[in-house]
Amino acid sequence: MNHTHLRQLVLTVLFSLVAKVSMAQQTPSYIPTEENLKARQEFADSKLGIFIHWGIYSMFAQGEWYMTNANIDNKEYAKAASAFYPVNFDAKAWVSAIKAAGAKYICFTSRHHDGFSMWHTAQSDYNIVDATPFGRDVIKELADECHRQGIKLHLYYSHIDWTRDDYPAGRTGRHTGKDMQKADWPSYYGFMNRQITELLTNYGEIGAIWFDGWWDHDQDTVPFDWQLEEQYALIHRLQPACLVGNNHHQTPIEGEDIQIFERDLPGENKAGLSGQDISRLPLETCQTMNGMWGYKIIDQNYKSAETLIRYLVSTSGKGANLLLNVGPQPNGELPAAALERLSAIGEWTSRYGETIYGTTAGDIAAQEWGVTTRKGDRLFVHIFDLDAKELHLPLQGKVKKAFVYDTKQPLKMKRTNEGVTLFFDEVPTGTDYIVELNLRK
Ligand code: GLC
């Protein structure tokens, strides 16, 4: 082999190596399976889920952050477990009320920041079966009931732990009596992964794992490595269709299947946690019914049924799901105020659900008067507040037919260069006055 040939050979080998490396960088390491993609679509179509924040924090009735907000020693706090006896807990009653609201999934707090596990975990005695007189595995009961009634179960899982010494404390839970010297990430990471394995092995199909707490380390000087990709891969190995979401308030990270927004519709940032870009993953906004997630006895400031229904429709108008929270009482009941609202939402979804389920964001972005949702060639115009008997829509050359969704009564329409104007006999009123438009293909 002469010199030129050798050079050529070396160059060829080098070139193919470089190409391989750069391809590896471009190829995403997470490729969702078919069943995962199907689950994403089902999720995106489902529009309404109910969030449940329930744990021993409910007994203090001050919300789920009580332990760290009041700097309570974790050993004192843990004593509440020995009195946790939610006599009226009835998975069937919960799931029935939630299903009747038109929700397609429930997201339940398996373990919140206080570190108490709501299932019979073998990884720690600090759980609902071993540490309470109640002794029942509520996740088992909920999972069985959800499967029976055909509604999906998602599990909230906290990355933070204000009780365990091995969790390296971030900016919260610094005064709950933990021994900071004992922080041991590999030990804690292993603990979490074994717990997640239990949840995805012993309770049948789980629709999603909903992580929370990443932000605990967002002010570290050296970036904290949560080893998320590995943890996400574990989840997808155990249940490929299980959706991974993380309430980190960032744009999604490799391995996530949905994007979560907290207390704001995607693209809005009134609560201050949602400045992140909107990804192409299915979207979900979680929101409280009053002002707290966990049961808070002094917070009776519930949003009205009308406000909640409009919020649900507005979420659909953004192409997202609403995960609406309920904080059950320490006796195991859902608060009456929450039940009333669930039933009002159910009345609405049973009549008008078709205008949100399976839809995407409509052709017209949110307006002062309301929002739009779209399904095939049908565009639903949801009017919340209109002070006039006419409404102009910038849908030039697109509209074939317009009618009132409820009565099917055709609406007078004038086509202009900019779109169409609809004319009503009376100013539209009600929670959501829906007009259906049939569009040209
Ligand atoms: C926040 C809170 C947490 C709650 C969650 C729900 O992250 O810290 O308590 O569970 O929001 O979205």
Short mmCIF file of C-alpha atoms and ligand atoms in Angstrom, two decimals:
data_model
loop_
_atom_site.label_atom_id
_atom_site.label_comp_id
_atom_site.label_asym_id
_atom_site.label_seq_id
_atom_site.Cartn_x
_atom_site.Cartn_y
_atom_site.Cartn_z
CA MET A 1 0.00 0.00 0.00
CA ASN A 2 1.52 3.31 -0.99
CA HIS A 3 1.36 6.54 0.93
CA THR A 4 -1.61 8.01 -0.86
CA HIS A 5 -3.67 4.89 -0.32
CA LEU A 6 -2.80 4.79 3.33
CA ARG A 7 -3.77 8.43 3.74
CA GLN A 8 -7.04 7.78 1.98
CA LEU A 9 -7.79 4.80 4.19
CA VAL A 10 -7.04 6.72 7.38
CA LEU A 11 -9.20 9.60 6.20
CA THR A 12 -12.08 7.29 5.32
CA VAL A 13 -11.97 5.60 8.71
CA LEU A 14 -11.73 8.96 10.49
CA PHE A 15 -14.58 10.38 8.46
CA SER A 16 -16.89 7.48 9.19
CA LEU A 17 -16.06 7.71 12.90
CA VAL A 18 -16.87 11.42 12.97
CA ALA A 19 -20.09 10.77 11.07
CA LYS A 20 -21.07 8.06 13.55
CA VAL A 21 -20.40 10.28 16.57
CA SER A 22 -22.33 13.21 15.16
CA MET A 23 -25.21 10.93 14.17
CA ALA A 24 -25.30 9.55 17.69
CA GLN A 25 -25.60 13.10 18.94
CA GLN A 26 -28.43 13.81 16.59
CA THR A 27 -30.32 10.58 17.19
CA PRO A 28 -32.46 10.95 20.27
CA SER A 29 -31.73 8.22 22.78
CA TYR A 30 -35.43 7.98 23.70
CA ILE A 31 -37.68 6.73 20.98
CA PRO A 32 -41.25 6.31 22.25
CA THR A 33 -42.87 2.98 21.41
CA GLU A 34 -46.04 2.64 19.35
CA GLU A 35 -48.08 2.03 22.49
CA ASN A 36 -46.57 5.12 24.10
CA LEU A 37 -47.50 7.24 21.09
CA LYS A 38 -51.02 5.82 21.25
CA ALA A 39 -51.21 6.63 24.96
CA ARG A 40 -50.06 10.19 24.23
CA GLN A 41 -52.86 10.61 21.70
CA GLU A 42 -55.46 9.21 24.09
CA PHE A 43 -54.14 11.55 26.75
CA ALA A 44 -54.32 14.56 24.44
CA ASP A 45 -57.92 13.66 23.55
CA SER A 46 -59.05 13.26 27.13
CA LYS A 47 -59.05 16.94 28.18
CA LEU A 48 -60.05 16.52 31.82
CA GLY A 49 -58.28 14.76 34.67
CA ILE A 50 -58.72 15.11 38.43
CA PHE A 51 -55.70 15.62 40.65
CA ILE A 52 -55.90 14.27 44.20
CA HIS A 53 -53.57 15.52 46.92
CA TRP A 54 -54.03 13.26 49.91
CA GLY A 55 -51.64 12.19 52.61
CA ILE A 56 -51.11 12.53 56.34
CA TYR A 57 -50.70 16.28 55.75
CA SER A 58 -54.49 16.32 55.26
CA MET A 59 -54.82 15.74 59.01
CA PHE A 60 -53.18 19.06 59.83
CA ALA A 61 -55.58 20.65 57.33
CA GLN A 62 -53.06 23.32 56.33
CA GLY A 63 -52.11 22.17 52.85
CA GLU A 64 -49.34 19.77 51.80
CA TRP A 65 -46.51 22.22 52.50
CA TYR A 66 -47.31 22.56 56.21
CA MET A 67 -44.29 20.57 57.40
CA THR A 68 -41.70 22.84 55.83
CA ASN A 69 -43.73 26.05 56.00
CA ALA A 70 -44.05 25.70 59.77
CA ASN A 71 -40.59 24.10 60.20
CA ILE A 72 -41.99 21.03 61.91
CA ASP A 73 -39.59 18.34 63.04
CA ASN A 74 -40.18 15.30 60.85
CA LYS A 75 -40.29 12.92 63.82
CA GLU A 76 -43.06 14.94 65.48
CA TYR A 77 -44.89 15.20 62.17
CA ALA A 78 -44.66 11.44 61.65
CA LYS A 79 -46.73 10.84 64.78
CA ALA A 80 -49.79 11.90 62.79
CA ALA A 81 -49.47 8.62 60.89
CA SER A 82 -50.31 6.63 64.01
CA ALA A 83 -53.71 8.37 64.09
CA PHE A 84 -54.49 8.29 60.38
CA TYR A 85 -57.78 6.48 60.07
CA PRO A 86 -59.87 7.84 57.18
CA VAL A 87 -63.06 5.94 58.09
CA ASN A 88 -65.01 7.16 55.09
CA PHE A 89 -62.44 6.43 52.41
CA ASP A 90 -64.27 4.71 49.58
CA ALA A 91 -62.39 4.32 46.32
CA LYS A 92 -65.63 3.49 44.52
CA ALA A 93 -67.30 6.72 45.66
CA TRP A 94 -64.27 8.82 44.63
CA VAL A 95 -63.87 7.21 41.23
CA SER A 96 -67.62 7.36 40.54
CA ALA A 97 -67.85 11.07 41.37
CA ILE A 98 -64.78 11.83 39.28
CA LYS A 99 -65.93 9.76 36.35
CA ALA A 100 -69.35 11.40 36.46
CA ALA A 101 -67.61 14.77 36.13
CA GLY A 102 -66.40 13.61 32.73
CA ALA A 103 -62.77 13.18 33.79
CA LYS A 104 -60.83 10.52 31.93
CA TYR A 105 -58.04 10.09 34.44
CA ILE A 106 -57.09 10.57 38.07
CA CYS A 107 -53.65 11.68 39.21
CA PHE A 108 -53.03 10.62 42.80
CA THR A 109 -50.19 11.67 45.11
CA SER A 110 -48.37 8.40 45.81
CA ARG A 111 -45.73 10.15 47.91
CA HIS A 112 -45.55 13.88 48.45
CA HIS A 113 -42.66 16.05 49.69
CA ASP A 114 -43.33 15.02 53.31
CA GLY A 115 -42.07 11.56 52.34
CA PHE A 116 -45.07 9.49 53.41
CA SER A 117 -45.97 6.69 50.99
CA MET A 118 -49.64 6.07 50.32
CA TRP A 119 -49.12 2.43 49.31
CA HIS A 120 -47.63 -0.67 50.87
CA THR A 121 -44.06 -0.08 49.88
CA ALA A 122 -41.36 -2.49 50.98
CA GLN A 123 -38.76 0.28 50.82
CA SER A 124 -39.75 2.03 54.05
CA ASP A 125 -42.15 1.47 56.96
CA TYR A 126 -43.29 5.04 56.64
CA ASN A 127 -46.31 4.06 54.60
CA ILE A 128 -50.07 3.82 54.89
CA VAL A 129 -50.16 0.08 55.61
CA ASP A 130 -47.30 -0.24 58.10
CA ALA A 131 -47.50 3.13 59.88
CA THR A 132 -51.23 3.79 60.31
CA PRO A 133 -54.06 2.02 62.14
CA PHE A 134 -55.97 2.21 58.86
CA GLY A 135 -53.63 -0.34 57.34
CA ARG A 136 -55.18 -0.30 53.87
CA ASP A 137 -53.28 0.20 50.64
CA VAL A 138 -55.27 3.07 49.11
CA ILE A 139 -53.34 2.97 45.84
CA LYS A 140 -54.31 -0.67 45.43
CA GLU A 141 -57.95 0.17 46.11
CA LEU A 142 -57.86 3.15 43.76
CA ALA A 143 -56.05 1.26 41.02
CA ASP A 144 -58.51 -1.64 41.18
CA GLU A 145 -61.48 0.72 41.10
CA CYS A 146 -60.05 2.79 38.26
CA HIS A 147 -59.46 -0.35 36.22
CA ARG A 148 -62.98 -1.55 37.01
CA GLN A 149 -64.58 1.73 35.98
CA GLY A 150 -62.32 2.21 32.95
CA ILE A 151 -60.59 5.42 33.96
CA LYS A 152 -56.84 5.86 33.92
CA LEU A 153 -54.72 6.19 37.05
CA HIS A 154 -51.70 8.49 37.02
CA LEU A 155 -49.34 8.72 39.95
CA TYR A 156 -47.76 11.87 41.30
CA TYR A 157 -44.31 11.13 42.73
CA SER A 158 -42.18 13.66 44.61
CA HIS A 159 -38.48 13.86 43.92
CA ILE A 160 -38.14 15.79 47.19
CA ASP A 161 -38.20 14.25 50.65
CA TRP A 162 -38.39 16.43 53.77
CA THR A 163 -38.09 13.42 56.08
CA ARG A 164 -35.40 11.11 54.72
CA ASP A 165 -31.85 12.03 55.58
CA ASP A 166 -30.47 10.57 52.36
CA TYR A 167 -32.33 13.05 50.13
CA PRO A 168 -29.87 15.93 49.64
CA ALA A 169 -31.98 18.93 50.66
CA GLY A 170 -32.35 21.75 48.18
CA ARG A 171 -33.95 25.09 48.94
CA THR A 172 -36.98 23.62 50.78
CA GLY A 173 -37.29 21.41 53.85
CA ARG A 174 -34.13 22.70 55.48
CA HIS A 175 -35.61 22.98 58.95
CA THR A 176 -37.49 19.73 59.37
CA GLY A 177 -34.89 18.04 61.55
CA LYS A 178 -32.99 16.16 58.85
CA ASP A 179 -29.38 15.28 59.43
CA MET A 180 -27.81 17.05 56.45
CA GLN A 181 -24.55 15.17 56.98
CA LYS A 182 -26.29 11.98 55.94
CA ALA A 183 -27.29 13.18 52.49
CA ASP A 184 -26.59 10.29 50.15
CA TRP A 185 -27.86 10.67 46.62
CA PRO A 186 -27.03 7.13 45.36
CA SER A 187 -28.95 5.68 48.31
CA TYR A 188 -31.95 7.97 47.73
CA TYR A 189 -31.92 7.49 43.98
CA GLY A 190 -31.96 3.72 44.46
CA PHE A 191 -34.82 4.05 46.94
CA MET A 192 -36.89 6.08 44.48
CA ASN A 193 -36.26 3.71 41.62
CA ARG A 194 -37.25 0.71 43.72
CA GLN A 195 -40.44 2.51 44.77
CA ILE A 196 -41.23 3.41 41.17
CA THR A 197 -40.64 -0.21 40.22
CA GLU A 198 -43.20 -1.31 42.82
CA LEU A 199 -45.74 1.21 41.57
CA LEU A 200 -45.32 0.04 38.00
CA THR A 201 -45.27 -3.66 38.85
CA ASN A 202 -47.92 -4.25 41.51
CA TYR A 203 -50.83 -2.03 40.49
CA GLY A 204 -51.62 -2.94 36.90
CA GLU A 205 -51.60 -0.35 34.17
CA ILE A 206 -50.48 3.10 35.30
CA GLY A 207 -51.23 5.91 32.83
CA ALA A 208 -48.48 8.28 33.88
CA ILE A 209 -45.84 9.09 36.44
CA TRP A 210 -46.05 12.77 37.35
CA PHE A 211 -42.83 14.02 38.92
CA ASP A 212 -42.53 17.10 41.05
CA GLY A 213 -39.73 18.82 42.96
CA TRP A 214 -36.97 19.33 40.38
CA TRP A 215 -37.07 23.05 41.21
CA ASP A 216 -35.82 22.27 44.75
CA HIS A 217 -32.30 22.40 43.31
CA ASP A 218 -32.75 25.17 40.76
CA GLN A 219 -30.61 27.57 42.78
CA ASP A 220 -27.63 25.24 43.30
CA THR A 221 -24.31 26.74 42.23
CA VAL A 222 -23.25 23.43 40.68
CA PRO A 223 -26.13 22.03 38.59
CA PHE A 224 -27.76 19.11 40.41
CA ASP A 225 -27.85 15.86 38.45
CA TRP A 226 -31.20 14.16 39.04
CA GLN A 227 -30.28 11.32 36.65
CA LEU A 228 -33.66 11.70 35.05
CA GLU A 229 -32.98 9.99 31.75
CA GLU A 230 -32.12 6.75 33.49
CA GLN A 231 -35.18 6.99 35.72
CA TYR A 232 -37.42 7.74 32.76
CA ALA A 233 -35.92 4.79 30.89
CA LEU A 234 -36.73 2.54 33.85
CA ILE A 235 -40.37 3.65 33.68
CA HIS A 236 -40.57 3.03 29.95
CA ARG A 237 -38.94 -0.35 30.35
CA LEU A 238 -41.48 -1.39 32.99
CA GLN A 239 -44.51 0.04 31.19
CA PRO A 240 -43.73 1.43 27.73
CA ALA A 241 -47.13 3.16 27.47
CA CYS A 242 -46.73 4.92 30.81
CA LEU A 243 -46.39 8.65 30.18
CA VAL A 244 -43.64 10.54 31.93
CA GLY A 245 -44.27 14.13 32.96
CA ASN A 246 -42.29 16.43 35.21
CA ASN A 247 -43.55 19.60 36.86
CA HIS A 248 -40.15 21.25 36.55
CA HIS A 249 -41.50 24.42 34.93
CA GLN A 250 -38.97 23.97 32.10
CA THR A 251 -39.34 22.93 28.49
CA PRO A 252 -39.51 19.13 28.39
CA ILE A 253 -36.37 17.10 28.89
CA GLU A 254 -35.40 14.01 26.87
CA GLY A 255 -37.57 11.06 27.86
CA GLU A 256 -40.70 13.00 28.81
CA ASP A 257 -43.98 12.28 27.06
CA ILE A 258 -46.13 15.20 28.19
CA GLN A 259 -45.55 18.83 29.13
CA ILE A 260 -46.96 20.16 32.36
CA PHE A 261 -47.91 23.71 33.27
CA GLU A 262 -48.76 24.72 36.82
CA ARG A 263 -51.65 27.11 37.52
CA ASP A 264 -51.48 28.65 34.06
CA LEU A 265 -52.69 27.86 30.60
CA PRO A 266 -49.85 27.13 28.16
CA GLY A 267 -48.52 30.44 26.90
CA GLU A 268 -49.84 32.40 29.89
CA ASN A 269 -47.83 33.17 32.96
CA LYS A 270 -50.05 34.80 35.56
CA ALA A 271 -48.91 32.62 38.44
CA GLY A 272 -45.22 33.04 37.61
CA LEU A 273 -44.31 29.38 37.05
CA SER A 274 -44.93 29.09 33.33
CA GLY A 275 -42.51 31.13 31.24
CA GLN A 276 -41.25 28.05 29.41
CA ASP A 277 -41.74 27.43 25.70
CA ILE A 278 -44.59 25.24 24.53
CA SER A 279 -43.33 21.95 23.11
CA ARG A 280 -45.03 19.62 20.64
CA LEU A 281 -45.81 17.08 23.35
CA PRO A 282 -49.36 16.75 24.71
CA LEU A 283 -49.99 19.55 27.21
CA GLU A 284 -51.53 19.61 30.64
CA THR A 285 -52.33 22.46 33.03
CA CYS A 286 -52.84 21.65 36.68
CA GLN A 287 -55.01 23.98 38.69
CA THR A 288 -56.60 24.15 42.14
CA MET A 289 -60.34 24.42 42.87
CA ASN A 290 -59.65 26.71 45.81
CA GLY A 291 -56.11 28.01 46.42
CA MET A 292 -54.39 24.89 47.79
CA TRP A 293 -53.61 21.36 46.65
CA GLY A 294 -53.80 19.49 49.95
CA TYR A 295 -56.83 19.94 52.22
CA LYS A 296 -56.71 23.37 53.85
CA ILE A 297 -59.49 24.00 56.29
CA ILE A 298 -59.43 27.80 56.15
CA ASP A 299 -59.44 27.94 52.37
CA GLN A 300 -63.07 27.89 51.35
CA ASN A 301 -62.37 30.24 48.50
CA TYR A 302 -63.54 27.85 45.80
CA LYS A 303 -63.78 28.97 42.20
CA SER A 304 -67.37 28.85 40.97
CA ALA A 305 -68.57 25.99 38.76
CA GLU A 306 -68.95 28.51 35.93
CA THR A 307 -65.34 29.68 36.30
CA LEU A 308 -64.10 26.08 36.36
CA ILE A 309 -66.11 25.06 33.31
CA ARG A 310 -64.83 28.08 31.40
CA TYR A 311 -61.31 27.22 32.53
CA LEU A 312 -61.73 23.68 31.23
CA VAL A 313 -63.00 24.94 27.89
CA SER A 314 -60.21 27.52 27.71
CA THR A 315 -57.65 24.80 28.38
CA SER A 316 -59.11 22.79 25.49
CA GLY A 317 -58.96 25.98 23.43
CA LYS A 318 -55.19 25.87 23.94
CA GLY A 319 -55.13 22.22 22.89
CA ALA A 320 -54.27 21.19 26.47
CA ASN A 321 -55.78 19.10 29.27
CA LEU A 322 -56.98 20.42 32.59
CA LEU A 323 -55.83 18.51 35.67
CA LEU A 324 -58.19 19.93 38.27
CA ASN A 325 -57.30 19.36 41.89
CA VAL A 326 -59.33 18.10 44.84
CA GLY A 327 -57.89 17.85 48.36
CA PRO A 328 -59.76 15.12 50.28
CA GLN A 329 -60.45 15.53 53.99
CA PRO A 330 -58.64 13.50 56.66
CA ASN A 331 -61.78 11.38 57.09
CA GLY A 332 -61.43 10.17 53.51
CA GLU A 333 -64.27 12.19 51.99
CA LEU A 334 -63.98 14.63 49.13
CA PRO A 335 -65.07 18.06 50.41
CA ALA A 336 -68.73 18.85 49.68
CA ALA A 337 -67.71 22.04 47.85
CA ALA A 338 -65.55 19.95 45.51
CA LEU A 339 -68.28 17.36 44.96
CA GLU A 340 -70.77 20.08 44.00
CA ARG A 341 -68.36 21.44 41.44
CA LEU A 342 -67.54 18.00 40.06
CA SER A 343 -71.21 17.36 39.55
CA ALA A 344 -71.78 20.73 37.83
CA ILE A 345 -68.83 19.99 35.54
CA GLY A 346 -70.38 16.57 34.87
CA GLU A 347 -73.68 18.12 33.83
CA TRP A 348 -71.80 20.31 31.40
CA THR A 349 -69.52 17.58 29.97
CA SER A 350 -72.43 15.17 29.53
CA ARG A 351 -74.18 17.70 27.26
CA TYR A 352 -71.28 19.46 25.62
CA GLY A 353 -68.33 17.10 26.06
CA GLU A 354 -68.23 16.47 22.33
CA THR A 355 -67.05 20.06 21.82
CA ILE A 356 -63.88 19.47 23.84
CA TYR A 357 -62.97 15.73 23.93
CA GLY A 358 -60.83 14.72 20.98
CA THR A 359 -60.46 18.32 19.81
CA THR A 360 -57.40 20.39 19.12
CA ALA A 361 -56.93 24.12 19.64
CA GLY A 362 -59.34 25.99 17.38
CA ASP A 363 -58.47 28.19 14.40
CA ILE A 364 -58.90 31.40 16.39
CA ALA A 365 -56.69 32.05 19.43
CA ALA A 366 -58.37 33.01 22.72
CA GLN A 367 -60.32 36.28 22.54
CA GLU A 368 -62.03 38.56 25.06
CA TRP A 369 -65.32 36.87 24.19
CA GLY A 370 -64.13 33.26 24.44
CA VAL A 371 -62.23 30.44 22.71
CA THR A 372 -62.46 27.92 19.88
CA THR A 373 -61.89 24.17 19.59
CA ARG A 374 -61.66 22.06 16.46
CA LYS A 375 -62.54 18.51 15.43
CA GLY A 376 -62.14 17.65 11.75
CA ASP A 377 -64.17 20.15 9.73
CA ARG A 378 -66.15 21.27 12.78
CA LEU A 379 -65.11 24.40 14.61
CA PHE A 380 -66.72 25.06 17.99
CA VAL A 381 -66.98 28.69 19.00
CA HIS A 382 -67.33 28.97 22.78
CA ILE A 383 -68.75 32.33 23.75
CA PHE A 384 -68.31 33.32 27.41
CA ASP A 385 -68.78 37.09 27.30
CA LEU A 386 -70.18 38.99 24.39
CA ASP A 387 -71.91 42.32 24.71
CA ALA A 388 -73.28 42.40 21.18
CA LYS A 389 -75.71 40.55 18.95
CA GLU A 390 -73.04 39.94 16.37
CA LEU A 391 -69.63 38.36 16.32
CA HIS A 392 -66.98 38.74 13.67
CA LEU A 393 -64.65 35.80 13.05
CA PRO A 394 -61.51 36.04 10.89
CA LEU A 395 -62.26 32.88 8.92
CA GLN A 396 -62.08 34.09 5.38
CA GLY A 397 -63.62 31.75 2.81
CA LYS A 398 -63.76 28.86 5.23
CA VAL A 399 -67.26 28.72 6.70
CA LYS A 400 -69.95 26.61 5.06
CA LYS A 401 -72.59 26.65 7.78
CA ALA A 402 -73.13 28.13 11.24
CA PHE A 403 -75.64 27.03 13.86
CA VAL A 404 -76.32 27.14 17.58
CA TYR A 405 -74.90 23.91 19.03
CA ASP A 406 -77.73 23.42 21.53
CA THR A 407 -80.73 23.97 19.29
CA LYS A 408 -79.13 23.33 15.88
CA GLN A 409 -80.83 26.55 14.78
CA PRO A 410 -78.95 28.05 11.78
CA LEU A 411 -77.39 31.45 12.31
CA LYS A 412 -77.52 34.36 9.91
CA MET A 413 -74.11 34.97 8.48
CA LYS A 414 -72.49 37.70 6.43
CA ARG A 415 -69.34 36.95 4.53
CA THR A 416 -66.86 39.82 4.32
CA ASN A 417 -63.37 40.13 2.91
CA GLU A 418 -61.95 39.47 6.36
CA GLY A 419 -64.12 36.53 7.32
CA VAL A 420 -67.67 36.06 8.54
CA THR A 421 -70.01 37.91 10.88
CA LEU A 422 -72.55 35.89 12.82
CA PHE A 423 -75.85 37.47 13.88
CA PHE A 424 -77.78 36.45 16.98
CA ASP A 425 -81.42 37.25 17.87
CA GLU A 426 -80.37 37.91 21.47
CA VAL A 427 -77.03 38.65 23.09
CA PRO A 428 -75.55 35.20 23.87
CA THR A 429 -75.62 34.37 27.58
CA GLY A 430 -74.82 31.43 29.84
CA THR A 431 -71.66 29.67 30.97
CA ASP A 432 -70.64 28.77 27.44
CA TYR A 433 -72.81 29.62 24.44
CA ILE A 434 -71.58 27.29 21.74
CA VAL A 435 -71.80 27.91 18.01
CA GLU A 436 -70.80 25.16 15.62
CA LEU A 437 -69.30 26.05 12.27
CA ASN A 438 -68.88 23.58 9.46
CA LEU A 439 -65.76 24.42 7.53
CA ARG A 440 -64.75 23.80 3.93
CA LYS A 441 -62.19 21.07 3.53
C1 GLC B 1 -46.19 22.47 43.40
C2 GLC B 1 -46.24 22.23 44.90
C3 GLC B 1 -46.79 20.91 45.23
C4 GLC B 1 -47.97 20.49 44.44
C5 GLC B 1 -47.74 20.75 42.97
C6 GLC B 1 -48.97 20.46 42.17
O1 GLC B 1 -45.11 21.86 42.83
O2 GLC B 1 -44.96 22.28 45.45
O3 GLC B 1 -47.11 20.88 46.58
O4 GLC B 1 -48.14 19.14 44.62
O5 GLC B 1 -47.35 22.06 42.75
O6 GLC B 1 -48.88 20.98 40.91
#
